[in-house]
Coordinates of C-alpha atoms and ligand atoms in Angstrom, one line a residue:
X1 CA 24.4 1.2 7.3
X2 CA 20.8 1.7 7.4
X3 CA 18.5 -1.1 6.6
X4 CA 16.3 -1.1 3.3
X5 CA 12.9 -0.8 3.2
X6 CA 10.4 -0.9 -0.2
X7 CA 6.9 -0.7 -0.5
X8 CA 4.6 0.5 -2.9
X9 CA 0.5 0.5 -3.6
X10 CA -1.2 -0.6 -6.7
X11 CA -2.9 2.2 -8.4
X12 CA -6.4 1.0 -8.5
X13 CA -9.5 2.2 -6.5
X14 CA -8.7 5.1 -3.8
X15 CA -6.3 5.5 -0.6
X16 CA -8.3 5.5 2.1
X17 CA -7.9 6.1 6.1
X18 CA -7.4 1.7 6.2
X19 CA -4.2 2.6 4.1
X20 CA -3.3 5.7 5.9
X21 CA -3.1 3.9 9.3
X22 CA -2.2 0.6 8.4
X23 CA 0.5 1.8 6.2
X24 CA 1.4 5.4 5.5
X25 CA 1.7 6.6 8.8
X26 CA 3.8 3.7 9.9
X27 CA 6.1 4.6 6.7
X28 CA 6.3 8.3 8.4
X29 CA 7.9 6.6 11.2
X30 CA 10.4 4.6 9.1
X31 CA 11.7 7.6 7.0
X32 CA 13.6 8.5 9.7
X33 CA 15.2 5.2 10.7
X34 CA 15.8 3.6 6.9
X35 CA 16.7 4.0 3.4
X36 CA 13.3 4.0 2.3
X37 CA 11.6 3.8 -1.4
X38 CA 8.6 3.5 -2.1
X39 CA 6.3 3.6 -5.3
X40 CA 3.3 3.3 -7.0
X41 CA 2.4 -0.3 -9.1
X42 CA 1.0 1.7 -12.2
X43 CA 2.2 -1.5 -13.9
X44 CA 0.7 -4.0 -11.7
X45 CA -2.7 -2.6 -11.9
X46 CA -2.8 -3.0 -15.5
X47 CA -3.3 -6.6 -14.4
X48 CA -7.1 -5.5 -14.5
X49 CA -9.1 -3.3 -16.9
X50 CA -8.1 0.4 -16.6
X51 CA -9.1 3.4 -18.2
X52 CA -6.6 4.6 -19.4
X53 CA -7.3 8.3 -18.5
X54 CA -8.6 7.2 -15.0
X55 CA -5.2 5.2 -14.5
X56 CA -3.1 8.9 -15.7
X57 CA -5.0 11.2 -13.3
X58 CA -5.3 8.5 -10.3
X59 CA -1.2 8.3 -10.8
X60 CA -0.9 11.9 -10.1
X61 CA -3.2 11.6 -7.3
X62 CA -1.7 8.7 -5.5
X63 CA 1.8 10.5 -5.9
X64 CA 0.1 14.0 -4.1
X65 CA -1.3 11.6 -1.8
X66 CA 1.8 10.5 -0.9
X67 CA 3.4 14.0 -0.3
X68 CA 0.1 15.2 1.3
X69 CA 0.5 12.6 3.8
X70 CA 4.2 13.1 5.0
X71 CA 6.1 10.7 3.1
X72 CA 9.3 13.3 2.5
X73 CA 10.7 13.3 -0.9
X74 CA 14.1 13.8 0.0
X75 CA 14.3 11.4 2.9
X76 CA 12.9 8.8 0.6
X77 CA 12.8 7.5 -2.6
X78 CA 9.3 8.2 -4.1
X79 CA 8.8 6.9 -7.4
X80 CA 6.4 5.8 -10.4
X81 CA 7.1 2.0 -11.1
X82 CA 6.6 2.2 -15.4
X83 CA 9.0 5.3 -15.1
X84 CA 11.7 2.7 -14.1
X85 CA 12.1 0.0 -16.8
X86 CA 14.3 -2.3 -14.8
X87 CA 11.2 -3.4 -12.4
X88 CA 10.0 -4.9 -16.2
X89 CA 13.2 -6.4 -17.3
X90 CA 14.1 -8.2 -14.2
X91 CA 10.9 -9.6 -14.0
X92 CA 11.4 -11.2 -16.9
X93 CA 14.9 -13.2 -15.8
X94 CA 12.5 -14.3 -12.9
X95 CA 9.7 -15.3 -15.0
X96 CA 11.9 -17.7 -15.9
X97 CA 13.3 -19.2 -13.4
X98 CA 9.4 -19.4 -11.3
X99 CA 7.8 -22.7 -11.9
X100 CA 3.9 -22.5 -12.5
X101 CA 3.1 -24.9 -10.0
X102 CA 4.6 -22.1 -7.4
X103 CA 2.2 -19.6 -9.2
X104 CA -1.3 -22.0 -9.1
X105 CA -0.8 -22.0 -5.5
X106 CA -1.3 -17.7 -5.3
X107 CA -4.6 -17.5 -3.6
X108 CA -4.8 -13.3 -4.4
X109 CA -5.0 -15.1 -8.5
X110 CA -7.2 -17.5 -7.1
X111 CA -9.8 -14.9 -6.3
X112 CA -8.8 -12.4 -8.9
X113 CA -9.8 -14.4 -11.2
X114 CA -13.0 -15.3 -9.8
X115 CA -13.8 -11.9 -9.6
X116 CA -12.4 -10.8 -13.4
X117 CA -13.7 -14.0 -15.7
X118 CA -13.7 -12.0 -18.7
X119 CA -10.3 -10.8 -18.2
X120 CA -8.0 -13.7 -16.9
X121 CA -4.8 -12.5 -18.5
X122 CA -1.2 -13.7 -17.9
X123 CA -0.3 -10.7 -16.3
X124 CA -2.6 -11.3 -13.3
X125 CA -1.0 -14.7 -13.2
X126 CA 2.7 -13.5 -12.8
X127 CA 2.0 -10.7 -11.1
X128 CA 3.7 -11.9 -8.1
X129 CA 7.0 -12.3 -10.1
X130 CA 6.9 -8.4 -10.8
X131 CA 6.2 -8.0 -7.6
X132 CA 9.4 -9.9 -6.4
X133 CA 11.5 -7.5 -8.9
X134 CA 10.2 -4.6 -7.6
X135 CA 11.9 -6.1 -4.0
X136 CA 15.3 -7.6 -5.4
X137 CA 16.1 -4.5 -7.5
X138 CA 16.7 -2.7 -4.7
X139 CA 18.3 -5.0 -2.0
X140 CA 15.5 -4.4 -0.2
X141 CA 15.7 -6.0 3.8
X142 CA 12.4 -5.3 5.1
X143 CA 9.1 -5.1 3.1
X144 CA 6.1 -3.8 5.2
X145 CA 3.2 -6.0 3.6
X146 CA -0.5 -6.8 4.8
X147 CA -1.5 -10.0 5.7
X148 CA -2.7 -10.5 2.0
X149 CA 0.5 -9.9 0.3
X150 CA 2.4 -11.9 2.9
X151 CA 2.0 -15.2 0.0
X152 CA 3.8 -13.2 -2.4
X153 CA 6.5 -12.0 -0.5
X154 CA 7.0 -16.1 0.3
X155 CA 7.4 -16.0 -3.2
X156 CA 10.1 -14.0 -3.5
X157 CA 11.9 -15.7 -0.8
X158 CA 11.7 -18.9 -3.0
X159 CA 12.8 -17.3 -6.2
X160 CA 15.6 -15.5 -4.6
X161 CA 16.0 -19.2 -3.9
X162 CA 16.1 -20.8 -7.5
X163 CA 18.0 -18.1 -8.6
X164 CA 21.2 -18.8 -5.7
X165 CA 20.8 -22.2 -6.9
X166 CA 21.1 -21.7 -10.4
X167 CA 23.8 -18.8 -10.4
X168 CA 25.4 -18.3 -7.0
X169 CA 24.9 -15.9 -4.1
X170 CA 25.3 -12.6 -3.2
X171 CA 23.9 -11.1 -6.1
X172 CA 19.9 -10.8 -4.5
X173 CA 19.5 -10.0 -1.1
X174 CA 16.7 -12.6 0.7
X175 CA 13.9 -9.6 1.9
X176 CA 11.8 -10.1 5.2
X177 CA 8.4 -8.8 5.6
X178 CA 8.4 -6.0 8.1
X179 CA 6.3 -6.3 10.7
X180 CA 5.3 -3.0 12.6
X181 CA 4.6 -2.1 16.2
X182 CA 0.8 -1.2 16.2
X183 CA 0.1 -2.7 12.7
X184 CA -3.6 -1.4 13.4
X185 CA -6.0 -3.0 10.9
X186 CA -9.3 -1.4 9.5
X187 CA -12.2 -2.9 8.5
X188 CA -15.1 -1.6 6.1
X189 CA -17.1 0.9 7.7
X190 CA -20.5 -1.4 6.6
X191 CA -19.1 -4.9 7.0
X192 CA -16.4 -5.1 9.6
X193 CA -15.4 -8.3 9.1
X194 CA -13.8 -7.4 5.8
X195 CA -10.7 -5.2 5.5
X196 CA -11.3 -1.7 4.8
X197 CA -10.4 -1.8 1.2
X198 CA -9.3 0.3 -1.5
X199 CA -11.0 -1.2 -4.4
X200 CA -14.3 -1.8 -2.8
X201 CA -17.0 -1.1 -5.1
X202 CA -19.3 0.7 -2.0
X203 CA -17.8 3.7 -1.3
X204 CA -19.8 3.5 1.9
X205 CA -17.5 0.9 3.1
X206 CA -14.4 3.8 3.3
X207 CA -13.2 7.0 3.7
X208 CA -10.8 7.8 1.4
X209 CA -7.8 10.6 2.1
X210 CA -9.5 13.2 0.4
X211 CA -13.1 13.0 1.0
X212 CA -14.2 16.3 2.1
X213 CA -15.7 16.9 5.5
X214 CA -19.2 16.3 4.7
X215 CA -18.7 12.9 3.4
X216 CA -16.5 11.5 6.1
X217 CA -19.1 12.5 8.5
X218 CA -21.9 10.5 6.3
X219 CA -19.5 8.1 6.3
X220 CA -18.7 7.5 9.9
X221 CA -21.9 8.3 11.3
X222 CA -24.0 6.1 8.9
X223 CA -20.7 3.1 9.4
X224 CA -22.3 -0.2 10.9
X225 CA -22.5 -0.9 14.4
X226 CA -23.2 -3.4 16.4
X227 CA -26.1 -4.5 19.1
X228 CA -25.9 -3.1 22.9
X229 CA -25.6 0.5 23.7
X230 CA -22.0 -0.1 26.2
X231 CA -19.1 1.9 24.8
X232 CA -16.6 -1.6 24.9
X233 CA -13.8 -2.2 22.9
X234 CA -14.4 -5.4 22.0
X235 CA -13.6 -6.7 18.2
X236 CA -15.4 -10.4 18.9
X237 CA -19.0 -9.0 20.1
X238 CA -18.4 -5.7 19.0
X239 CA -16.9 -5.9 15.8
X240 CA -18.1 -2.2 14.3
X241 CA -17.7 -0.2 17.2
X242 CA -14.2 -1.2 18.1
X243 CA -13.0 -0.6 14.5
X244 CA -14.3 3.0 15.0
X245 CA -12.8 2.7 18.5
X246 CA -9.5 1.6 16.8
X247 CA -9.6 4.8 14.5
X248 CA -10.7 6.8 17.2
X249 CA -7.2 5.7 19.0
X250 CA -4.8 5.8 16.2
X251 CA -5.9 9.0 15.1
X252 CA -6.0 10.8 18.8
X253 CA -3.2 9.0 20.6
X254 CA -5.9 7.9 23.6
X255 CA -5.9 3.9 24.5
X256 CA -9.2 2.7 24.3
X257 CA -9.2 2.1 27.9
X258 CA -9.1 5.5 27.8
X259 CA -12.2 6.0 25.2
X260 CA -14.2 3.3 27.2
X261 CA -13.8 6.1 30.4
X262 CA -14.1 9.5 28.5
X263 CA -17.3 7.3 26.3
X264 CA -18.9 5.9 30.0
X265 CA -22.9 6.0 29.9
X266 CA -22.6 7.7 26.4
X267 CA -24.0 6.6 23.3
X268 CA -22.7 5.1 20.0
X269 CA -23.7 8.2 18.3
X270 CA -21.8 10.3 20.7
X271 CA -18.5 8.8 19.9
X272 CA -19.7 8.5 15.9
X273 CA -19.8 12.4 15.9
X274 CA -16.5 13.1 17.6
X275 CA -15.3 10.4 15.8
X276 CA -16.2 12.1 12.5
X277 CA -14.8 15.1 14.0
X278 CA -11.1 13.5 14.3
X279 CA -11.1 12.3 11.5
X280 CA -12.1 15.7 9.7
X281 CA -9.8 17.4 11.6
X282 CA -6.6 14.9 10.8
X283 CA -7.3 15.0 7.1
X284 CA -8.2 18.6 6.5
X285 CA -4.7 19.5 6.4
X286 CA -3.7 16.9 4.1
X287 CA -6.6 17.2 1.8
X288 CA -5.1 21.6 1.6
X289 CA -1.3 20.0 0.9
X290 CA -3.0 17.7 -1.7
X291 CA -5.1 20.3 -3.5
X292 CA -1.8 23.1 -3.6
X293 CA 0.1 19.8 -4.9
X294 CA -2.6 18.9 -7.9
X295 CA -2.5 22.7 -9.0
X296 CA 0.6 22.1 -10.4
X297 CA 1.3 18.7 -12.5
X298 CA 4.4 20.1 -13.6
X299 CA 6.0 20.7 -10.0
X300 CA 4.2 17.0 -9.6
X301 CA 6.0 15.7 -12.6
X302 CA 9.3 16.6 -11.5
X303 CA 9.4 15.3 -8.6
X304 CA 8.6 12.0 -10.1
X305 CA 11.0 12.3 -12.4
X306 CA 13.8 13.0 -9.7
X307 CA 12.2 9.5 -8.0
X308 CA 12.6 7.4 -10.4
X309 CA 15.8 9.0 -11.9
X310 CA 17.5 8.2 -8.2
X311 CA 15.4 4.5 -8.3
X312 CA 16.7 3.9 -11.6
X313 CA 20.7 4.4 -10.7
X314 CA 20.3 2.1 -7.3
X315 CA 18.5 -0.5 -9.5
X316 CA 20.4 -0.6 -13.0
X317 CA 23.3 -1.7 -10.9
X318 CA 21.3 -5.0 -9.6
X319 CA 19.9 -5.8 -13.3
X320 CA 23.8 -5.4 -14.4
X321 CA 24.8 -8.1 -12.2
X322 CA 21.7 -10.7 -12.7
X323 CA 22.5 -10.1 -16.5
X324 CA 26.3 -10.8 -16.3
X325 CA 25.3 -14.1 -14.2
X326 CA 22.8 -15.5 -16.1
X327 CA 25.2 -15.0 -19.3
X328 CA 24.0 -12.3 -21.2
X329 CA 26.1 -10.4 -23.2
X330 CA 27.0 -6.6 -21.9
Ligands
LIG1 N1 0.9 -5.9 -4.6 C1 0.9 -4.9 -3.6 C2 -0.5 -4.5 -3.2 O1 -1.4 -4.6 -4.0 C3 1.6 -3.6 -4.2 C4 3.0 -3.9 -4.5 C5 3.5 -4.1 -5.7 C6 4.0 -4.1 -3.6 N2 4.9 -4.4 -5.6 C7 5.2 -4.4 -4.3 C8 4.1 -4.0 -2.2 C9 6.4 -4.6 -3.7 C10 5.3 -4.3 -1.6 C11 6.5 -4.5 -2.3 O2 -0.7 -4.0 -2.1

């Protein structure tokens, strides 16, 4: 029996090259070893403000995204999270069995809400607990998470917890976070000390997956770097140029022991323009997929509707069972 593995991004801001080597093409790799799903949180990123046109055509996108990248519809399960009503009704059964001390203690809410005062609404508050039905639904083993998710899959360790208390095990399986080989992280392309993010408002800070050619080289050419002229992998002194350097390596398969040699008595802007150039060339042929892909929303529309028809079967039966155990009548 292959293991199960879930993961899904939030539909806000763009997927960029950070999500792309940090996650995507590490969930290449996975397709082939384990029953994979993964989705996109429409749901969850009505948690903040959306427009609701923006939200519709960035769903589409992130789906072509998906496909553009690799991620193999048949191989996996590739799905729209609203299109699948159980993630919603679970959540609810776990709403209330989560105490809201467990939920003051969310940091991500913490800051959210700092950063949204006019909109602190409940659903940024128990957004963790949908995010703990989108796991248990689907028996999931492993979840691959980033380090700032890592609280809220604790979460869902401790209400798979309340819930065996309550009503008995064997009916939720306990999910671990999935911890990959390389699990290269990106930082912004102006501020490496921050992750590379998807929702940050300076678009100079990313590239995203389909940025054409002449903005990933304004991108990458104009991203910070640091003091010194030595090509040197070294993310404590060197913080900008080893990100690129870290790119650089993921993208072309060289170790930057390598780079260091091929990049001896050369300049930062010397690797900054092959750099760009890797880049380019790894994303042209995802950015063609993508545009054949958004040609046709029908063919897209299908294909999410295949998803979430296969999601929905493997989770109705989990919500059957929580039901009968809580004591609902079916
Ligand atoms: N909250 C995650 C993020 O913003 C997205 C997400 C929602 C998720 N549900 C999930 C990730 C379940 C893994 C498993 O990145």
């Amino acid at each position: 029996m292959k293991k199960t593995i879930l993961s899904g991004s939030t539909v806000t801001g763009d997927l960029t090259l950070g999500n792309y080597i940090g996650a995507i093409h590490n969930w290449k790799q996975l397709q082939e070893k384990y029953d994979c799903l993964y989705f996109l949180a429409d749901l969850h990123a009505l948690t903040v403000f959306q427009d609701p046109k923006v939200l519709r055509d960035r769903t589409y996108s992130f789906f072509a995204q998906y496909l553009a990248l690799g991620l193999d519809p048949q191989k996996n399960i590739i799905f729209v999270q609203s299109q699948v009503p159980e993630h919603t009704e679970l959540s609810w059964v776990l709403t209330c069995l989560t105490p809201m001390g467990y939920l003051n203690r969310m940091t991500q809410f913490k800051e959210k809400s700092e950063k949204h005062v006019k909109n602190i609404n409940a659903g940024l508050y128990t957004y963790p607990i949908l995010m703990a039905a989108d796991i248990l639904l689907y028996q999931a083993d492993l979840v691959p998470v980033g380090e700032d998710q890592r609280q809220h899959l604790e979460l869902c360790r401790d209400i798979v917890g309340f819930f065996e208390n309550r009503y008995g095990e064997g009916i939720l399986k306990m999910p671990e976070a999935y911890i990959g080989k390389s699990g290269a992280r990106i930082m912004s392309l102006q501020d490496p000390e921050k992750k590379m993010s998807k929702s940050d408002e300076n678009e100079k800070n990313f590239v995203s997956i389909i940025d054409d050619a002449k903005k990933i080289e304004k991108k990458i050419k104009g991203a910070a770097t640091d003091s010194g002229t030595e090509i040197k992998y070294d993310p404590e002194t060197k913080p900008g140029l080893s990100n690129l350097m870290t790119i650089y390596s993921v993208l072309s398969g060289k170790t930057t022991e390598e780079l260091e040699k091929e990049y001896e008595g050369k300049m930062y802007g010397h690797l900054k323009v092959d750099l760009a150039d890797v880049v380019v060339q790894t994303l042209r042929p995802v950015r063609e997929k993508y545009d054949d892909l958004m040609k046709n929303k029908d063919h897209l529309d299908q294909l999410m509707k295949s998803g979430s028809e296969r999601a929905r079967a493997r989770s109705r039966v989990t919500l059957e069972n929580v039901y009968k155990a809580v004591g609902l009548v079916r």
